[in-house]
Amino acid sequence: MAPKRATPSSQSASSTPSHSSQSFKTTTSTSSSSSQSAQDILIGAWNNYLKSTPQRVKLIDVFMVFLVVVGALQFAYCVLAGNYARAEEKLERRCVIQQYASGPPDAWADMMPGMLQPFNAFLSGFSATVGQFVLTASLRIQTNPENKEEFKSVSHERAFADFVLGSLILHFFCVNFIN
């Protein structure tokens, strides 16, 4: 079969890819401008936050950021430096050995809480951080002037007293969970 000759319709088909490449260039240029507008949006939101947020709420927000950082550090330390899974495996092996050993079972039972105590300390500290974050978020919501209509019956002093009482109860349980 002989090769076909170029027809005007095939030439227009070959010109279409160049048109799509031009459209690709305009798409890339708009995506770079959209990233610039996203940066402008973030800067605008930050400036609006700085202008319109009361100092008391900003202080609460800083404490909440601190709690997030502390929680992230605790979790990272648990993952990177903790050997809790290995301690549980050792405990399981000792329990299996204890079943076949002729030693007194009370001696093995006394060793069990001490082996899991580091993991309890992590759980207690992480729970305290998360709980304190939740209590602080509640305090922020109740004391924010924008939410004044929703919390008419709750004064700022009452909200702070609830926050302090909740924090005391939370830390009492966390300290007792450590063992």
N, CA and C of each residue as an Amber inpcrd file, in Angstrom:
protein
   537
   0.8260000  -1.1580000   0.0000000   0.0000000   0.0000000   0.0000000
   0.8870000   1.2450000   0.0000000   0.5400000   2.1710000  -0.8250000
   1.3240000   3.3890000  -0.9840000   1.0090000   4.3580000   0.1450000
   2.0330000   5.1370000   0.5490000   1.7660000   6.1070000   1.6130000
   0.7870000   7.1680000   1.1450000  -0.0280000   7.6370000   2.0700000
  -1.0480000   8.6260000   1.7350000  -0.4150000  10.0000000   1.6820000
  -1.0000000  10.8160000   0.8480000  -0.5330000  12.1830000   0.7340000
  -1.1350000  13.0220000   1.8540000  -0.4190000  14.0700000   2.1790000
  -0.9160000  14.9620000   3.2230000  -2.1130000  15.7360000   2.7080000
  -3.1590000  15.7330000   3.4630000  -4.3650000  16.4650000   3.1060000
  -4.5290000  17.6300000   4.0590000  -5.3400000  18.6000000   3.7320000
  -5.5220000  19.7420000   4.6300000  -6.0480000  19.3300000   6.0040000
  -6.8480000  18.2860000   6.0850000  -7.3790000  17.8600000   7.3840000
  -6.2680000  17.2690000   8.2510000  -5.2980000  16.5710000   7.6550000
  -4.2020000  16.0240000   8.4460000  -3.2610000  17.1250000   8.8910000
  -3.1400000  18.2170000   8.1000000  -2.3100000  19.3320000   8.5210000
  -2.9280000  20.0440000   9.7080000  -4.2370000  20.1800000   9.7030000
  -4.8900000  20.8230000  10.8400000  -4.7720000  19.9470000  12.0780000
  -4.7340000  18.6540000  11.8910000  -4.5530000  17.7540000  13.0230000
  -3.1590000  17.9030000  13.5990000  -2.1680000  18.1580000  12.7200000
  -0.8160000  18.3330000  13.2320000  -0.6490000  19.6830000  13.9060000
  -1.4980000  20.6470000  13.5680000  -1.3950000  21.9440000  14.2250000
  -2.0600000  21.9330000  15.6060000  -2.8870000  20.9870000  15.8790000
  -3.5800000  20.9080000  17.1740000  -2.6220000  20.6800000  18.3280000
  -1.5960000  19.8110000  18.2200000  -0.6890000  19.6500000  19.3440000
   0.0140000  20.9350000  19.7240000   0.3670000  21.7690000  18.7460000
   1.0180000  23.0140000  19.1090000   0.0500000  23.9060000  19.8750000
  -1.2180000  23.8590000  19.5320000  -2.2140000  24.6400000  20.2650000
  -2.3350000  24.1350000  21.7010000  -2.3090000  22.8040000  21.8980000
  -2.4120000  22.2700000  23.2560000  -1.1620000  22.5930000  24.0690000
  -0.0040000  22.6600000  23.4010000   1.1960000  23.0420000  24.1500000
   1.1020000  24.4910000  24.5950000   0.4830000  25.3570000  23.7660000
   0.2810000  26.7360000  24.1840000  -0.6790000  26.7820000  25.3670000
  -1.7210000  25.9560000  25.3190000  -2.6690000  25.9250000  26.4320000
  -1.9910000  25.3970000  27.6900000  -1.0270000  24.4830000  27.5370000
  -0.2810000  23.9830000  28.6940000   0.5540000  25.0910000  29.3150000
   1.1620000  25.9140000  28.4550000   1.9610000  27.0220000  28.9650000
   1.1060000  27.9960000  29.7480000  -0.0960000  28.2920000  29.2720000
  -0.9610000  29.2100000  30.0160000  -1.4350000  28.5720000  31.3120000
  -1.6240000  27.2620000  31.3100000  -2.0450000  26.5800000  32.5330000
  -0.9500000  26.6540000  33.5830000   0.3030000  26.4580000  33.1570000
   1.3910000  26.5320000  34.1270000   1.5400000  27.9350000  34.6660000
   1.3580000  28.9170000  33.8430000   1.5030000  30.2830000  34.3390000
   0.3820000  30.6300000  35.3080000  -0.8160000  30.1120000  35.0930000
  -1.9010000  30.3860000  36.0410000  -1.7050000  29.6210000  37.3330000
  -1.0870000  28.4320000  37.2660000  -0.8560000  27.6910000  38.5060000
   0.1870000  28.3860000  39.3760000   1.1840000  29.0220000  38.7450000
   2.1540000  29.7610000  39.5480000   1.5100000  31.0020000  40.1560000
   0.5940000  31.6310000  39.4420000  -0.1050000  32.7840000  40.0140000
  -1.0760000  32.3380000  41.0980000  -1.6340000  31.1410000  40.9800000
  -2.5290000  30.6620000  42.0290000  -1.7540000  30.3250000  43.2970000
  -0.5070000  29.8470000  43.1680000   0.3020000  29.6260000  44.3520000
   0.6660000  30.9520000  45.0140000   0.8580000  31.9790000  44.2170000
   1.1150000  33.3030000  44.7660000  -0.1280000  33.8040000  45.4900000
  -1.3010000  33.5540000  44.9260000  -2.5210000  34.0080000  45.5900000
  -2.7650000  33.2090000  46.8700000  -2.3750000  31.9510000  46.9180000
  -2.5040000  31.1740000  48.1520000  -1.6050000  31.7630000  49.2360000
  -0.4260000  32.1990000  48.8430000   0.4740000  32.8440000  49.7960000
  -0.1320000  34.1680000  50.2720000  -0.7340000  34.9020000  49.3540000
  -1.3970000  36.1480000  49.7370000  -2.5610000  35.8910000  50.6840000
  -3.2780000  34.8080000  50.4530000  -4.4030000  34.4530000  51.3260000
  -3.9030000  34.1420000  52.7270000  -2.8280000  33.3690000  52.8270000
  -2.2840000  33.0360000  54.1460000  -1.7790000  34.2780000  54.8740000
  -1.0920000  35.1550000  54.1620000  -0.5890000  36.3870000  54.7820000
  -1.7510000  37.2740000  55.2150000  -2.7770000  37.3400000  54.3830000
  -3.9600000  38.1270000  54.7430000  -4.6750000  37.5730000  55.9620000
  -4.7900000  36.2420000  56.0270000  -5.4360000  35.6210000  57.1910000
  -4.6130000  35.8720000  58.4560000  -3.2930000  35.7810000  58.3510000
  -2.4230000  36.0300000  59.5070000  -2.5400000  37.4740000  59.9820000
  -2.5300000  38.4100000  59.0370000  -2.6650000  39.8200000  59.4050000
  -4.0230000  40.1100000  60.0300000  -5.0650000  39.4790000  59.5020000
  -6.4020000  39.6430000  60.0780000  -6.4560000  39.0660000  61.4920000
  -5.8070000  37.9250000  61.6930000  -5.7540000  37.3240000  63.0270000
  -5.0460000  38.2570000  64.0040000  -3.9330000  38.8280000  63.5840000
  -3.1780000  39.7200000  64.4680000  -3.9630000  40.9890000  64.8070000
  -4.7230000  41.5040000  63.8470000  -5.4700000  42.7410000  64.0720000
  -6.7260000  42.5310000  64.9110000  -7.4790000  41.4740000  64.6140000
  -8.8170000  41.3500000  65.1960000  -8.9030000  40.4410000  66.4180000
  -7.8780000  39.6690000  66.7190000  -7.9460000  38.7480000  67.8520000
  -7.4900000  39.4420000  69.1310000  -8.2780000  39.3410000  70.1970000
  -7.8660000  39.9560000  71.4660000  -6.6160000  39.2880000  72.0410000
  -5.8990000  40.0160000  72.8710000  -4.6420000  39.5340000  73.4430000
  -4.8560000  38.2720000  74.2790000  -5.9530000  38.1960000  75.0200000
  -6.2370000  37.0320000  75.8600000  -6.3830000  35.7640000  75.0230000
  -7.0640000  35.8780000  73.9020000  -7.2620000  34.7190000  73.0260000
  -5.9380000  34.3280000  72.3640000  -5.1130000  35.3070000  72.0180000
  -3.7900000  34.9950000  71.4500000  -2.9270000  34.2350000  72.4500000
  -3.0150000  34.6080000  73.7090000  -2.2500000  33.9100000  74.7470000
  -2.7110000  32.4610000  74.8810000  -4.0060000  32.2500000  74.8220000
  -4.5420000  30.8840000  74.8690000  -4.0760000  30.1010000  73.6460000
  -4.0580000  30.7430000  72.4800000  -3.6030000  30.0750000  71.2580000
  -2.1340000  29.6670000  71.3470000  -1.3160000  30.5170000  71.9520000
   0.1040000  30.1760000  72.1190000   0.2460000  28.9610000  73.0190000
  -0.5450000  28.9020000  74.0780000  -0.4980000  27.7340000  74.9690000
  -0.9520000  26.4720000  74.2390000  -1.9480000  26.5980000  73.3690000
  -2.4050000  25.4360000  72.6000000  -1.3260000  24.9600000  71.6260000
  -0.6100000  25.8810000  71.0120000   0.5010000  25.4910000  70.1280000
   1.5800000  24.7850000  70.9390000   1.8640000  25.2910000  72.1370000
   2.8340000  24.6430000  73.0170000   2.4020000  23.2110000  73.3310000
   1.1180000  22.9970000  73.6080000   0.6290000  21.6470000  73.9120000
   0.7600000  20.7180000  72.7100000   0.5210000  21.2360000  71.5170000
   0.6830000  20.4130000  70.3080000   2.1420000  20.0080000  70.1400000
   3.0660000  20.9420000  70.3600000   4.4970000  20.6400000  70.2280000
   4.9190000  19.6030000  71.2640000   4.4600000  19.7610000  72.5070000
   4.8090000  18.8030000  73.5580000   4.2590000  17.4170000  73.2240000
   3.0150000  17.3420000  72.7570000   2.4360000  16.0540000  72.3740000
   3.1890000  15.4000000  71.2350000   3.5930000  16.1960000  70.2540000
   4.3580000  15.6510000  69.1260000   5.7260000  15.1470000  69.5890000
   6.3780000  15.8800000  70.4850000   7.6740000  15.4320000  71.0120000
   7.5300000  14.1480000  71.8230000   6.4810000  14.0540000  72.6270000
   6.2630000  12.8340000  73.4040000   6.0380000  11.6480000  72.4820000
   5.2310000  11.8280000  71.4580000   4.9540000  10.7350000  70.5440000
   6.2020000  10.3400000  69.7650000   6.9640000  11.3300000  69.3110000
   8.1970000  11.0330000  68.5770000   9.1880000  10.2860000  69.4620000
   9.3010000  10.6900000  70.7130000  10.2100000   9.9980000  71.6280000
   9.7490000   8.5610000  71.8650000   8.4490000   8.3660000  71.9920000
   7.9250000   7.0120000  72.1990000   8.2420000   6.1200000  71.0050000
   8.0840000   6.6640000  69.8030000   8.3250000   5.8690000  68.5990000
   9.8170000   5.6170000  68.3930000  10.6350000   6.6420000  68.5720000
  12.0630000   6.5230000  68.2590000  12.8800000   5.8560000  69.3620000
  12.6280000   6.2100000  70.6130000  13.4920000   5.7300000  71.6890000
  12.8370000   4.6780000  72.5700000  11.5360000   4.5290000  72.4500000
  10.8460000   3.5830000  73.3320000  11.0420000   2.1490000  72.9030000
  11.0950000   1.2670000  73.8650000  11.2030000  -0.1690000  73.5810000
  10.0330000  -0.8950000  74.2310000   8.8520000  -0.3060000  74.1280000
   7.6950000  -0.8350000  74.8230000   7.2220000  -2.1490000  74.2230000
   7.3050000  -2.2840000  72.9140000   6.8900000  -3.5350000  72.2880000
   7.8100000  -4.6650000  72.7410000   9.0960000  -4.3840000  72.8290000
  10.0260000  -5.4230000  73.2740000   9.7990000  -5.7830000  74.7320000
   9.4070000  -4.8080000  75.5550000   9.1350000  -5.0970000  76.9630000
   7.9140000  -5.9890000  77.0880000   6.9050000  -5.7520000  76.2550000
   5.7190000  -6.6090000  76.2990000   6.0520000  -8.0160000  75.8240000
   6.9230000  -8.1480000  74.7990000   7.3290000  -9.4790000  74.3400000
   8.0900000 -10.2140000  75.4390000   8.9720000  -9.4970000  76.1380000
   9.6970000 -10.1210000  77.2450000   8.7270000 -10.5670000  78.3290000
   7.7260000  -9.7580000  78.5950000   6.7420000 -10.1020000  79.6040000
   5.9850000 -11.3580000  79.2020000   5.6040000 -11.4570000  77.9310000
   4.9000000 -12.6530000  77.4660000   5.7860000 -13.8840000  77.5850000
   7.0570000 -13.7480000  77.2170000   7.9670000 -14.8930000  77.3430000
   8.1280000 -15.3070000  78.7960000   8.2520000 -14.3450000  79.6870000
   8.4030000 -14.6720000  81.1010000   7.1400000 -15.3350000  81.6450000
   5.9760000 -14.9000000  81.1520000   4.7320000 -15.5300000  81.6050000
   4.6490000 -16.9780000  81.1370000   5.1190000 -17.2250000  79.9030000
   5.1180000 -18.5980000  79.3920000   6.1030000 -19.4400000  80.1840000
   7.2860000 -18.8930000  80.4620000   8.2760000 -19.6160000  81.2590000
   7.7290000 -19.8700000  82.6500000   7.0270000 -18.8920000  83.1890000
   6.4810000 -19.0170000  84.5410000   5.4710000 -20.1490000  84.6250000
   4.7230000 -20.3890000  83.5490000   3.7380000 -21.4630000  83.5590000
   4.4150000 -22.8200000  83.7180000   5.6170000 -22.9730000  83.1680000
   6.3180000 -24.2420000  83.2330000   7.3290000 -24.2990000  84.3770000
   7.6100000 -23.1640000  84.9890000   8.5790000 -23.1360000  86.0890000
   7.8920000 -23.5330000  87.3900000   8.7080000 -23.9720000  88.3080000
   8.1480000 -24.3950000  89.5820000   8.2080000 -23.2940000  90.6340000
   8.6150000 -22.0710000  90.2290000   8.7260000 -20.9580000  91.1690000
   7.3550000 -20.4470000  91.5880000   7.3460000 -19.6430000  92.6240000
   6.0750000 -19.1120000  93.1070000   5.4890000 -18.1150000  92.1050000
   4.1990000 -18.2000000  91.8140000   3.5990000 -17.3120000  90.8230000
   3.5330000 -15.8650000  91.3010000   3.5630000 -15.6230000  92.6090000
   3.4790000 -14.2480000  93.1050000   4.7150000 -13.4400000  92.7230000
   5.8630000 -14.0650000  92.6630000   7.0810000 -13.3450000  92.3020000
   6.9940000 -12.8320000  90.8660000   6.4240000 -13.6360000  89.9640000
   6.2720000 -13.1910000  88.5800000   5.2180000 -12.0970000  88.4700000
   4.1640000 -12.2030000  89.2200000   3.1000000 -11.1970000  89.1590000
   3.5850000  -9.8520000  89.6840000   4.5070000  -9.8770000  90.6490000
   5.0360000  -8.6260000  91.1710000   5.9220000  -7.9140000  90.1470000
   6.5220000  -8.6480000  89.2190000   7.3910000  -8.0470000  88.2190000
   6.6070000  -7.4180000  87.0710000   5.3850000  -7.8510000  86.8280000
   4.6200000  -7.4040000  85.6710000   4.3450000  -5.8970000  85.6570000
   3.8480000  -5.2700000  86.7200000   3.5640000  -3.8340000  86.6130000
   4.8030000  -2.9960000  86.3360000   5.9330000  -3.3660000  86.8730000
   7.1550000  -2.5980000  86.6470000   7.6340000  -2.6650000  85.2120000
   7.3320000  -3.7510000  84.5070000   7.7870000  -3.8750000  83.1240000
   6.9910000  -2.9770000  82.1930000   5.7250000  -2.7130000  82.4980000
   4.9090000  -1.8850000  81.6270000   4.8350000  -0.4430000  82.1030000
   5.5320000  -0.1160000  83.1620000   5.4400000   1.2120000  83.7260000
   5.9180000   2.3110000  82.7730000   6.9830000   2.1450000  81.9930000
   7.3560000   3.2190000  81.0600000   6.2560000   3.5170000  80.0400000
   5.5590000   2.4930000  79.5710000   4.4810000   2.7320000  78.6190000
   3.3170000   3.4360000  79.3040000   3.0400000   3.0970000  80.5540000
   2.0020000   3.8110000  81.2980000   2.3830000   5.2770000  81.4720000
   3.6510000   5.5440000  81.6710000   4.0980000   6.9280000  81.8140000
   3.8800000   7.6900000  80.5120000   4.1710000   7.0500000  79.3740000
   3.9090000   7.7090000  78.0910000   2.4270000   7.9650000  77.9090000
   1.6080000   6.9520000  78.1710000   0.1660000   7.1290000  78.0160000
  -0.3600000   8.2220000  78.9310000   0.1500000   8.2650000  80.1400000
  -0.2880000   9.2780000  81.0820000   0.1130000  10.6740000  80.6160000
   1.3460000  10.8450000  80.1970000   1.8060000  12.1480000  79.7290000
   1.1070000  12.5960000  78.4720000   0.9220000  11.6820000  77.5330000
   0.2530000  12.0290000  76.2830000  -1.2190000  12.3320000  76.5260000
  -1.8550000  11.5660000  77.4070000  -3.2600000  11.8280000  77.7470000
  -3.3990000  13.1710000  78.4470000  -2.4450000  13.5160000  79.3030000
  -2.4840000  14.8160000  79.9690000  -2.3580000  15.9440000  78.9520000
  -1.5060000  15.7640000  77.9580000  -1.3240000  16.7880000  76.9410000
  -2.5800000  16.9620000  76.0970000  -3.1470000  15.8550000  75.6500000
  -4.3600000  15.9240000  74.8280000  -5.5350000  16.4720000  75.6450000
  -5.6710000  16.0000000  76.8860000  -6.7450000  16.4900000  77.7420000
  -6.6210000  17.9720000  78.0370000  -5.4000000  18.4220000  78.2880000
  -5.1810000  19.8420000  78.5480000  -5.4800000  20.6680000  77.3070000
  -5.1730000  20.1330000  76.1240000  -5.5000000  20.8230000  74.8810000
  -7.0070000  20.9820000  74.7280000  -7.7520000  19.9260000  75.0370000
  -9.2170000  19.9810000  74.9300000  -9.7870000  20.9820000  75.9330000
  -9.2860000  20.9580000  77.1610000  -9.7590000  21.9190000  78.1620000
  -9.4210000  23.3520000  77.7550000  -8.2580000  23.5680000  77.1840000
  -7.8630000  24.9020000  76.7470000  -8.7050000  25.3600000  75.5600000
  -9.0240000  24.4440000  74.6550000  -9.8990000  24.8000000  73.5340000
 -11.2780000  25.2040000  74.0460000 -11.7650000  24.5050000  75.0570000
 -13.0460000  24.8660000  75.6610000 -12.9800000  26.2500000  76.2960000
 -11.8830000  26.5380000  76.9910000 -11.7040000  27.8650000  77.5830000
 -11.6540000  28.9370000  76.5040000 -10.9800000  28.6570000  75.4080000
 -10.8820000  29.6340000  74.3180000 -12.2450000  29.9180000  73.7200000
 -13.0330000  28.8780000  73.5210000 -14.3640000  29.0640000  72.9480000
 -15.2460000  29.8860000  73.8800000 -15.1740000  29.6080000  75.1840000
 -16.0470000  30.2970000  76.1350000 -15.6320000  31.7430000  76.3780000
 -14.3540000  32.0600000  76.2430000 -13.8950000  33.4260000  76.5290000
 -13.7090000  34.2830000  75.2870000 -13.9030000  33.7220000  74.1160000
 -13.7560000  34.4950000  72.8870000 -14.9200000  35.4750000  72.7690000
 -14.6430000  36.7730000  72.5780000 -15.7220000  37.7530000  72.4790000
 -16.6780000  37.5020000  71.3070000 -16.2180000  36.8360000  70.2650000
 -17.0930000  36.5320000  69.1310000 -18.1860000  35.5400000  69.5020000
 -17.9760000  34.7410000  70.5500000 -18.9550000  33.7450000  70.9760000
 -19.7750000  34.2300000  72.1660000 -19.8200000  35.5100000  72.3620000
 -20.4940000  36.0690000  73.5320000 -21.9840000  35.7200000  73.5450000
 -22.6020000  35.6810000  72.3880000 -24.0350000  35.3810000  72.3050000
 -24.3440000  33.9430000  72.7260000 -23.4340000  33.0300000  72.4580000
 -23.6810000  31.6230000  72.7630000 -23.4360000  31.2810000  74.2240000
 -22.5970000  32.0620000  74.8950000 -22.2560000  31.8080000  76.2950000
 -22.6290000  33.0180000  77.1520000 -23.8920000  33.4330000  77.0770000
 -24.3400000  34.5970000  77.8300000 -24.2690000  34.3570000  79.3300000
 -24.6160000  33.1460000  79.7530000 -24.7010000  32.8670000  81.1870000
 -23.3450000  32.5040000  81.8130000 -22.2990000  32.3410000  80.9900000
 -20.9840000  31.9380000  81.4990000 -20.0500000  33.1520000  81.4860000
 -19.6140000  33.5740000  82.6660000 -18.6590000  34.6820000  82.7390000
 -17.2510000  34.1580000  82.4700000 -16.3220000  35.0660000  82.2240000
 -14.9370000  34.6690000  81.9860000 -14.3440000  34.0180000  83.2290000
 -14.7050000  34.5130000  84.3900000 -14.1840000  33.9440000  85.6420000
 -14.7100000  32.5290000  85.8500000 -15.9770000  32.3060000  85.5180000
 -16.5650000  30.9630000  85.6660000 -15.9080000  29.9930000  84.6820000
 -15.6680000  30.4370000  83.4590000 -15.0030000  29.5840000  82.4700000
 -13.5930000  29.2300000  82.9260000 -12.8710000  30.2000000  83.4900000
 -11.5210000  29.9170000  83.9740000 -11.5450000  28.9790000  85.1740000
 -12.5280000  29.1390000  86.0690000 -12.6480000  28.2370000  87.2240000
 -12.9410000  26.8070000  86.7540000 -13.8070000  26.6610000  85.7600000
 -14.0670000  25.3260000  85.1950000 -12.8040000  24.7380000  84.5830000
 -12.0200000  25.5690000  83.9150000 -10.7690000  25.1300000  83.3020000
  -9.7920000  24.6330000  84.3690000  -9.6550000  25.3950000  85.4580000
  -8.7190000  25.0150000  86.5210000  -9.1880000  23.7300000  87.2000000
 -10.4780000  23.6240000  87.5000000 -10.9980000  22.4130000  88.1470000
 -10.8280000  21.1940000  87.2350000 -11.1420000  21.3500000  85.9580000
 -10.9600000  20.2420000  85.0140000  -9.5020000  19.8400000  84.8890000
  -8.6000000  20.8210000  84.9100000  -7.1670000  20.5200000  84.8290000
  -6.6880000  19.7580000  86.0550000  -7.1710000  20.1570000  87.2310000
  -6.7860000  19.4430000  88.4570000  -7.2630000  17.9960000  88.4310000
  -8.4930000  17.7830000  88.0310000  -9.0280000  16.4130000  87.9570000
  -8.2660000  15.6010000  86.9160000  -8.0040000  16.1860000  85.7520000
  -7.2530000  15.4990000  84.6980000  -5.8770000  15.0750000  85.1850000
  -5.1490000  15.9750000  85.8010000  -3.7990000  15.6470000  86.2530000
  -3.8110000  14.6910000  87.4360000  -4.8440000  14.7230000  88.2580000
  -4.9670000  13.7380000  89.3460000  -5.0540000  12.3300000  88.7580000
  -5.8980000  12.1480000  87.7410000  -6.0290000  10.8250000  87.1340000
  -4.7610000  10.4190000  86.3780000  -4.1160000  11.3770000  85.7180000
  -2.8880000  11.0400000  84.9880000  -1.7540000  10.6260000  85.9300000
  -1.6190000  11.2970000  87.0580000  -0.5850000  10.9490000  88.0260000
  -0.8780000   9.5740000  88.6230000  -2.1400000   9.2750000  88.8950000
  -2.4840000   7.9680000  89.4480000  -2.3380000   6.8570000  88.4110000
  -2.4580000   7.1720000  87.1250000  -2.3090000   6.1570000  86.0910000
  -0.8720000   5.7050000  85.9360000   0.0790000   6.5840000  86.2760000
   1.4930000   6.2240000  86.1450000   1.8030000   5.0110000  87.0230000
   1.2050000   4.9570000  88.1960000   1.3010000   3.8400000  89.1280000
   2.1150000   4.2040000  90.3230000
